[in-house]
Tab-separated table of C-alpha atoms in Angstrom:
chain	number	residue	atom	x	y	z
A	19	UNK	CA	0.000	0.000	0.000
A	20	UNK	CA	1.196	3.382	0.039
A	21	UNK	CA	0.269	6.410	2.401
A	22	UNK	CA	-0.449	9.361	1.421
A	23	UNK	CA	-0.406	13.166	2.989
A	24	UNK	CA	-1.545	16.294	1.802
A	25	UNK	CA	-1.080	20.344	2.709
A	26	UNK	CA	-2.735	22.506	3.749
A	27	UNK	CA	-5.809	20.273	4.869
A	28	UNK	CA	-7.735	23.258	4.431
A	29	UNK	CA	-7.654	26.834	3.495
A	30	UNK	CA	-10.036	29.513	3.323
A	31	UNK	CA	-9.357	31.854	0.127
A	32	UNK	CA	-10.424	35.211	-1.479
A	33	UNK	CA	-12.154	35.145	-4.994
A	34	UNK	CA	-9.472	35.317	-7.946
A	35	UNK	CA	-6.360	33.622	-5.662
A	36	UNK	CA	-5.036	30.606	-6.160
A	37	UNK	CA	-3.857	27.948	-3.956
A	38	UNK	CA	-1.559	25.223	-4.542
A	39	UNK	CA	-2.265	21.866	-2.980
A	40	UNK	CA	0.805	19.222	-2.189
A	41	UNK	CA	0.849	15.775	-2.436
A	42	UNK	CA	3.209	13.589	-0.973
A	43	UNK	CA	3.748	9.693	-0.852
A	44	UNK	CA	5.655	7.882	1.192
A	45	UNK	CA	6.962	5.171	-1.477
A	46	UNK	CA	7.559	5.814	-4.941
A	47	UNK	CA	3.801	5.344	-6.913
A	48	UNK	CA	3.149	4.424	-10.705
A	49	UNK	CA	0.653	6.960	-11.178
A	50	UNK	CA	0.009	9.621	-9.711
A	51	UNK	CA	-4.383	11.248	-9.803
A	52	UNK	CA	-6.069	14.290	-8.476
A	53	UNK	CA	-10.054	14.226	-7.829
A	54	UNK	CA	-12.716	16.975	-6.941
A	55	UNK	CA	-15.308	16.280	-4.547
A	56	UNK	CA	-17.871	18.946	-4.275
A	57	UNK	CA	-20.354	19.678	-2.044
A	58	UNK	CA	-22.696	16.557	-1.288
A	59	UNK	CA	-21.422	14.712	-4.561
A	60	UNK	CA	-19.134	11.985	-5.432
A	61	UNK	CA	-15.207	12.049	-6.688
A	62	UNK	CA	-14.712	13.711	-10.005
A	63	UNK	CA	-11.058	13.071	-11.962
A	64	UNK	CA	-9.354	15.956	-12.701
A	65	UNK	CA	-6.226	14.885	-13.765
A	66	UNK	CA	-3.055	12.440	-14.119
A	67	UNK	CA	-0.259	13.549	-12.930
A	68	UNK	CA	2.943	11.996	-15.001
A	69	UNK	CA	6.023	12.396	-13.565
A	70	UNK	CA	8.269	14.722	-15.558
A	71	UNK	CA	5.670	15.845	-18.124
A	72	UNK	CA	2.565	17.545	-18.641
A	73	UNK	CA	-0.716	16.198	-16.991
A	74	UNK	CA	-3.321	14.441	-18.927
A	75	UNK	CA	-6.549	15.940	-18.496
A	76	UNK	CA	-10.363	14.737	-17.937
A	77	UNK	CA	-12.976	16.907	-20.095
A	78	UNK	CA	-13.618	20.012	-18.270
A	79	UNK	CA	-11.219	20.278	-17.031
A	80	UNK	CA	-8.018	22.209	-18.056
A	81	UNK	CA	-3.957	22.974	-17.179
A	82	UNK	CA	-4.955	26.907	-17.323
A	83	UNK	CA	-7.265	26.305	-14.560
A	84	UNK	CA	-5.866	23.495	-13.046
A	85	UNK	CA	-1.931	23.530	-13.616
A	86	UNK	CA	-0.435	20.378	-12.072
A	87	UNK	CA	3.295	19.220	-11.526
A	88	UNK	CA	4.769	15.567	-11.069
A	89	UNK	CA	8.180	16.668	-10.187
A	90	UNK	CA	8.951	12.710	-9.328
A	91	UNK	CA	8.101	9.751	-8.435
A	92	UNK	CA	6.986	10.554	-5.030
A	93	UNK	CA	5.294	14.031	-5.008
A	94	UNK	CA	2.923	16.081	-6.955
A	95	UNK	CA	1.000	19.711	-6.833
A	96	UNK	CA	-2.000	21.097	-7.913
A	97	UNK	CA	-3.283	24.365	-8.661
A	98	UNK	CA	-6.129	25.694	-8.397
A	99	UNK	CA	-6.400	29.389	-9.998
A	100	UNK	CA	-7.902	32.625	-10.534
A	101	UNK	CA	-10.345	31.032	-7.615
A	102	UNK	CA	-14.044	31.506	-7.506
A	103	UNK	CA	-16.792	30.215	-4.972
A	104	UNK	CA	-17.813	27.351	-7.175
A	105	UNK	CA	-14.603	25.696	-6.714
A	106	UNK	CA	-15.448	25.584	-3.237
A	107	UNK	CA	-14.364	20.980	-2.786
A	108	UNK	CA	-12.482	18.770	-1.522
A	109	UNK	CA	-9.438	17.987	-3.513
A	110	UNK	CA	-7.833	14.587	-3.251
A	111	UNK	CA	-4.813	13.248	-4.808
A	112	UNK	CA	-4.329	9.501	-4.905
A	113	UNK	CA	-1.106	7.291	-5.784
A	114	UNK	CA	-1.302	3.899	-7.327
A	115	UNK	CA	0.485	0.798	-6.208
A	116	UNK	CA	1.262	-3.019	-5.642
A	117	UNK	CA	0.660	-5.598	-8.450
A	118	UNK	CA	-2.712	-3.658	-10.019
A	119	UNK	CA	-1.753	-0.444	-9.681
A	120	UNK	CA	-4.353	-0.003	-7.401
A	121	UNK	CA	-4.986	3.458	-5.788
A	122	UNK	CA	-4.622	5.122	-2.417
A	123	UNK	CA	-6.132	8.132	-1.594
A	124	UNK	CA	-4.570	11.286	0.571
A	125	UNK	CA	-7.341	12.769	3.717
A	126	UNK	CA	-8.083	15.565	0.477
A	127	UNK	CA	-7.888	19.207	1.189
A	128	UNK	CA	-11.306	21.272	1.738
A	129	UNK	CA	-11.180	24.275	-0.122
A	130	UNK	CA	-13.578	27.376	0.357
A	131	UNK	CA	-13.843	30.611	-1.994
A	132	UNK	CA	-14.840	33.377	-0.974
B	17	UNK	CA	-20.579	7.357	-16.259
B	18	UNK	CA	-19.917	4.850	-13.507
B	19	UNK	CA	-20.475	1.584	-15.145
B	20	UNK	CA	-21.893	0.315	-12.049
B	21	UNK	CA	-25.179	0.184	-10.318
B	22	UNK	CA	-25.680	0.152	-6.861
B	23	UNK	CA	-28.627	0.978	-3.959
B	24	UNK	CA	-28.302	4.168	-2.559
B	25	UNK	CA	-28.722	3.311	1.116
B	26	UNK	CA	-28.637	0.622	3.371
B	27	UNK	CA	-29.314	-0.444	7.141
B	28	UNK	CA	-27.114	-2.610	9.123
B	29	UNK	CA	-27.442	-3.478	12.444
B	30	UNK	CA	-24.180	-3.687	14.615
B	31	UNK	CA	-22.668	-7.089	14.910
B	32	UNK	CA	-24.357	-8.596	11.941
B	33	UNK	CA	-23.256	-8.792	8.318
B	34	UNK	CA	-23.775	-6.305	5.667
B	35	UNK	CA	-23.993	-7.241	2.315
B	36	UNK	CA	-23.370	-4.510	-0.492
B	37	UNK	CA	-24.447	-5.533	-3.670
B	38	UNK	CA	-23.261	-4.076	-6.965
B	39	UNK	CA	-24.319	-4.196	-10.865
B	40	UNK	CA	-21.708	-4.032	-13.375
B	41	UNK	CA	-23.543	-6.264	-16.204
B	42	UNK	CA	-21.192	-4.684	-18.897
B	43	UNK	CA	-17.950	-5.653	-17.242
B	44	UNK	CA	-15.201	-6.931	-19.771
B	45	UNK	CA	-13.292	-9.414	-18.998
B	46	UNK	CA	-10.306	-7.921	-18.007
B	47	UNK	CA	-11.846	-4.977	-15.629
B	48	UNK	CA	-11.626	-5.337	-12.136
B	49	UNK	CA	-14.008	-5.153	-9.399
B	50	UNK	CA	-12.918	-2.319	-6.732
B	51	UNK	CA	-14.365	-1.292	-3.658
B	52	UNK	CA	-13.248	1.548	-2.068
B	53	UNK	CA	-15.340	3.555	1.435
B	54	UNK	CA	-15.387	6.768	2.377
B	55	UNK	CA	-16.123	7.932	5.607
B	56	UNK	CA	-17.573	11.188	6.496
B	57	UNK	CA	-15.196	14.149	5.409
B	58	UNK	CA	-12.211	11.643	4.757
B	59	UNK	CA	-10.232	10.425	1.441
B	60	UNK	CA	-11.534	7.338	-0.213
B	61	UNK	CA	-10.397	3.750	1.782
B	62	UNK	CA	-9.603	1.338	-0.542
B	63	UNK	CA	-11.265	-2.203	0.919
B	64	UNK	CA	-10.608	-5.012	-1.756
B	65	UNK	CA	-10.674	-5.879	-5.540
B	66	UNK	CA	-11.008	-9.073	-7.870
B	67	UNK	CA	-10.952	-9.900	-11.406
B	68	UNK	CA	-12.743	-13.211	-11.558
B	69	UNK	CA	-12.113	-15.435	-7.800
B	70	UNK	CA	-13.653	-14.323	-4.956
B	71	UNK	CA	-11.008	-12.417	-2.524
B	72	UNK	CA	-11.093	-12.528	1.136
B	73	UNK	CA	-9.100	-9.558	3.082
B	74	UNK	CA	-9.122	-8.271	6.980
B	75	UNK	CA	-11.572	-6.401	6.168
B	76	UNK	CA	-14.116	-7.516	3.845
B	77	UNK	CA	-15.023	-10.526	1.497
B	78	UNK	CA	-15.901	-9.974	-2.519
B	79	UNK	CA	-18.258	-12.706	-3.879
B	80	UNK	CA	-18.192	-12.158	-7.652
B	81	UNK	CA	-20.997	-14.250	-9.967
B	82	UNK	CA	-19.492	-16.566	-12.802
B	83	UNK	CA	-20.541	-14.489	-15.594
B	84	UNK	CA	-18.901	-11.940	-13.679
B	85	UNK	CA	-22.101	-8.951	-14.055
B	86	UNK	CA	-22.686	-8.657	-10.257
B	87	UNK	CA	-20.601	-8.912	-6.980
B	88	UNK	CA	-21.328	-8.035	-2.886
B	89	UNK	CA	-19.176	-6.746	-0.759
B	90	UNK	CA	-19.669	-8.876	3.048
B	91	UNK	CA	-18.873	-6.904	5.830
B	92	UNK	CA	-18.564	-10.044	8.034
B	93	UNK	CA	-19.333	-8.467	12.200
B	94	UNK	CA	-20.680	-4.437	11.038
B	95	UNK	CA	-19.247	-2.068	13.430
B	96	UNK	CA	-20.717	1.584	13.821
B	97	UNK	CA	-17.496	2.851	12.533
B	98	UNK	CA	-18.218	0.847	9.245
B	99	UNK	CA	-21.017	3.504	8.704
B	100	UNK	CA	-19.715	5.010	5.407
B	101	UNK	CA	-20.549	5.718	1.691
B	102	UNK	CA	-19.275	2.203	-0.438
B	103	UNK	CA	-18.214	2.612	-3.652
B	104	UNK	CA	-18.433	-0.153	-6.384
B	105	UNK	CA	-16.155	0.492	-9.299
B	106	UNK	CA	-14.826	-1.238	-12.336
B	107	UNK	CA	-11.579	-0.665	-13.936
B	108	UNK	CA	-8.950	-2.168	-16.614
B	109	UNK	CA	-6.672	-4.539	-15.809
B	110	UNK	CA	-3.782	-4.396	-18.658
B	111	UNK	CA	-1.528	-1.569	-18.652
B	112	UNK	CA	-1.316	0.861	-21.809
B	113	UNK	CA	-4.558	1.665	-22.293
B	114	UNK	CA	-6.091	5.265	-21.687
B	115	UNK	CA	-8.393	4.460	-19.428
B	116	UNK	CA	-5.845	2.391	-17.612
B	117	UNK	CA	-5.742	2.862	-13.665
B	118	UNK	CA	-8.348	5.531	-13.140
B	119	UNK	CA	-11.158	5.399	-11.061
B	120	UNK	CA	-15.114	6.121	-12.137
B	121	UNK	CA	-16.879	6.762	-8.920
B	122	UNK	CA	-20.849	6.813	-9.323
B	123	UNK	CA	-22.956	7.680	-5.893
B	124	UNK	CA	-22.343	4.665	-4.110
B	125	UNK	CA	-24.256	3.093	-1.364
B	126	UNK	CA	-24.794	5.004	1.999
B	127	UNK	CA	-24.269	2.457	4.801
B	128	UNK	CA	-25.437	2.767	8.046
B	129	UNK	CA	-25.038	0.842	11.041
B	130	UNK	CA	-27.110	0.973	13.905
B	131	UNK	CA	-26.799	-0.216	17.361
C-alpha cells in the first residue's frame, strides 16, 4: 500500500487567488491522480499527474485552470487558480500501487472561496 | 458514467453482516471489481478488488458471480465505525490503455449501522 499526505488540509481563500495543494507519498507510486469532490457529490477526476511531463486531463477540465506538476516519483501539486466560490471541494490526490496499480487516496484538502 | 449500479442506502445493524451488492452487467473481462469507502469528510479507503475469484481480506469478502455482471461486498461483524458511503467500481486490468488505472466513482451506497 502506500500512504499518502496532503497540505494545507484546508484553506479559506479570497475570490481570484489561487492555492496550490501538495501531495506527498511515502513510497515511490506508478501513477500519480487528483479528484474533486464537491459539495454533497461523489469524486470527479481531474487529472493524471505523469512524472516529468505535462498532466493528462479529464474533459472540463483544463492545465490553465488546473496547472499540475509531477516533479517525481513521489510528489505532486496542484493548482487551483484565478479562484471563484464554485470551486469551493475537496481535492484529493491519490497514488497507485502493488501488483494492479491499485490506488490510495490522501485525507483531500477542503477548499472554500470566498 | 460509472459503469456500475448500486442501492443508494442501506441499514445494518451492529454485529451482523452487511452485504453490499453491486451491478456491473457490462464488465469486460479484463476490468476489475474495486471497492473503495469513504467515511464522512475523509479520502476514499480502498477495501478489496477481484478480477474473476472471490477475494477474502481483513476487512471484507468480494463474492463475484461466474458471468462476472454482479458482486457483494460482506462486511462479516458491522461495526458503527463501518457507517460510510461504499463505492463499487470497475476498472482495466492491462496496462497501456487510456483508461488504464483511473477510477469512475458513481454515488455509491450510503451504509449505516445501527446499534
Amino acid at each position: 500500500s502506500a500512504v499518502i499526505s496532503q497540505k494545507p488540509s484546508r484553506d479559506i481563500c479570497q475570490r481570484g487567488t489561487s492555492l496550490t495543494i501538495q501531495c506527498q507519498v511515502d513510497s515511490q507510486v506508478t501513477m500519480m491522480f487528483w479528484y474533486r469532490q464537491q459539495p454533497g457529490q461523489s469524486l470527479t477526476l481531474i487529472a493524471t499527474a505523469n512524472q516529468g511531463s505535462e498532466a493528462t486531463y479529464e474533459s472540463g477540465f483544463v492545465i490553465d485552470k488546473f496547472p499540475i506538476s509531477r516533479p517525481n516519483l513521489t510528489f505532486s501539486t496542484l493548482t487551483v487558480s484565478n479562484m471563484s466560490p464554485e470551486d469551493s471541494s475537496i481535492y484529493l490526490c491519490s497514488g497507485a500501487a502493488g501488483p494492479a496499480d491499485t490506488q490510495y487516496f490522501g485525507p483531500g484538502t477542503r477548499l472554500t472561496v470566498l | 458514467d460509472a459503469k456500475t449500479t448500486q442501492p443508494p442506502s442501506m441499514d445494518c445493524a451492529e454485529g451482523r453482516a452487511a452485504n453490499l451488492p453491486c451491478n456491473h452487467s457490462t464488465i469486460s473481462g479484463n476490468e476489475y471489481v474495486y471497492w473503495y469507502r469513504q467515511i464522512h469528510s475523509q479520502g476514499p479507503q480502498y477495501i478489496i478488488h477481484g478480477l474473476k475469484n472471490n477475494e477474502t481480506n481483513e476487512m471484507a469478502s468480494l463474492i463475484i458471480t461466474e458471468d462476472r455482471k454482479s458482486s457483494t461486498l460482506i462486511l462479516p461483524h458491522a461495526t458503527l465505525r463501518d457507517t460510510a458511503v461504499y463505492y463499487c467500481i470497475v476498472r482495466p486490468s492491462l496496462a497501456g490503455g487510456t483508461s488504464y488505472g483511473k477510477l469512475t466513482f458513481g454515488q455509491g451506497t450510503i451504509l449505516t449501522v445501527h446499534p
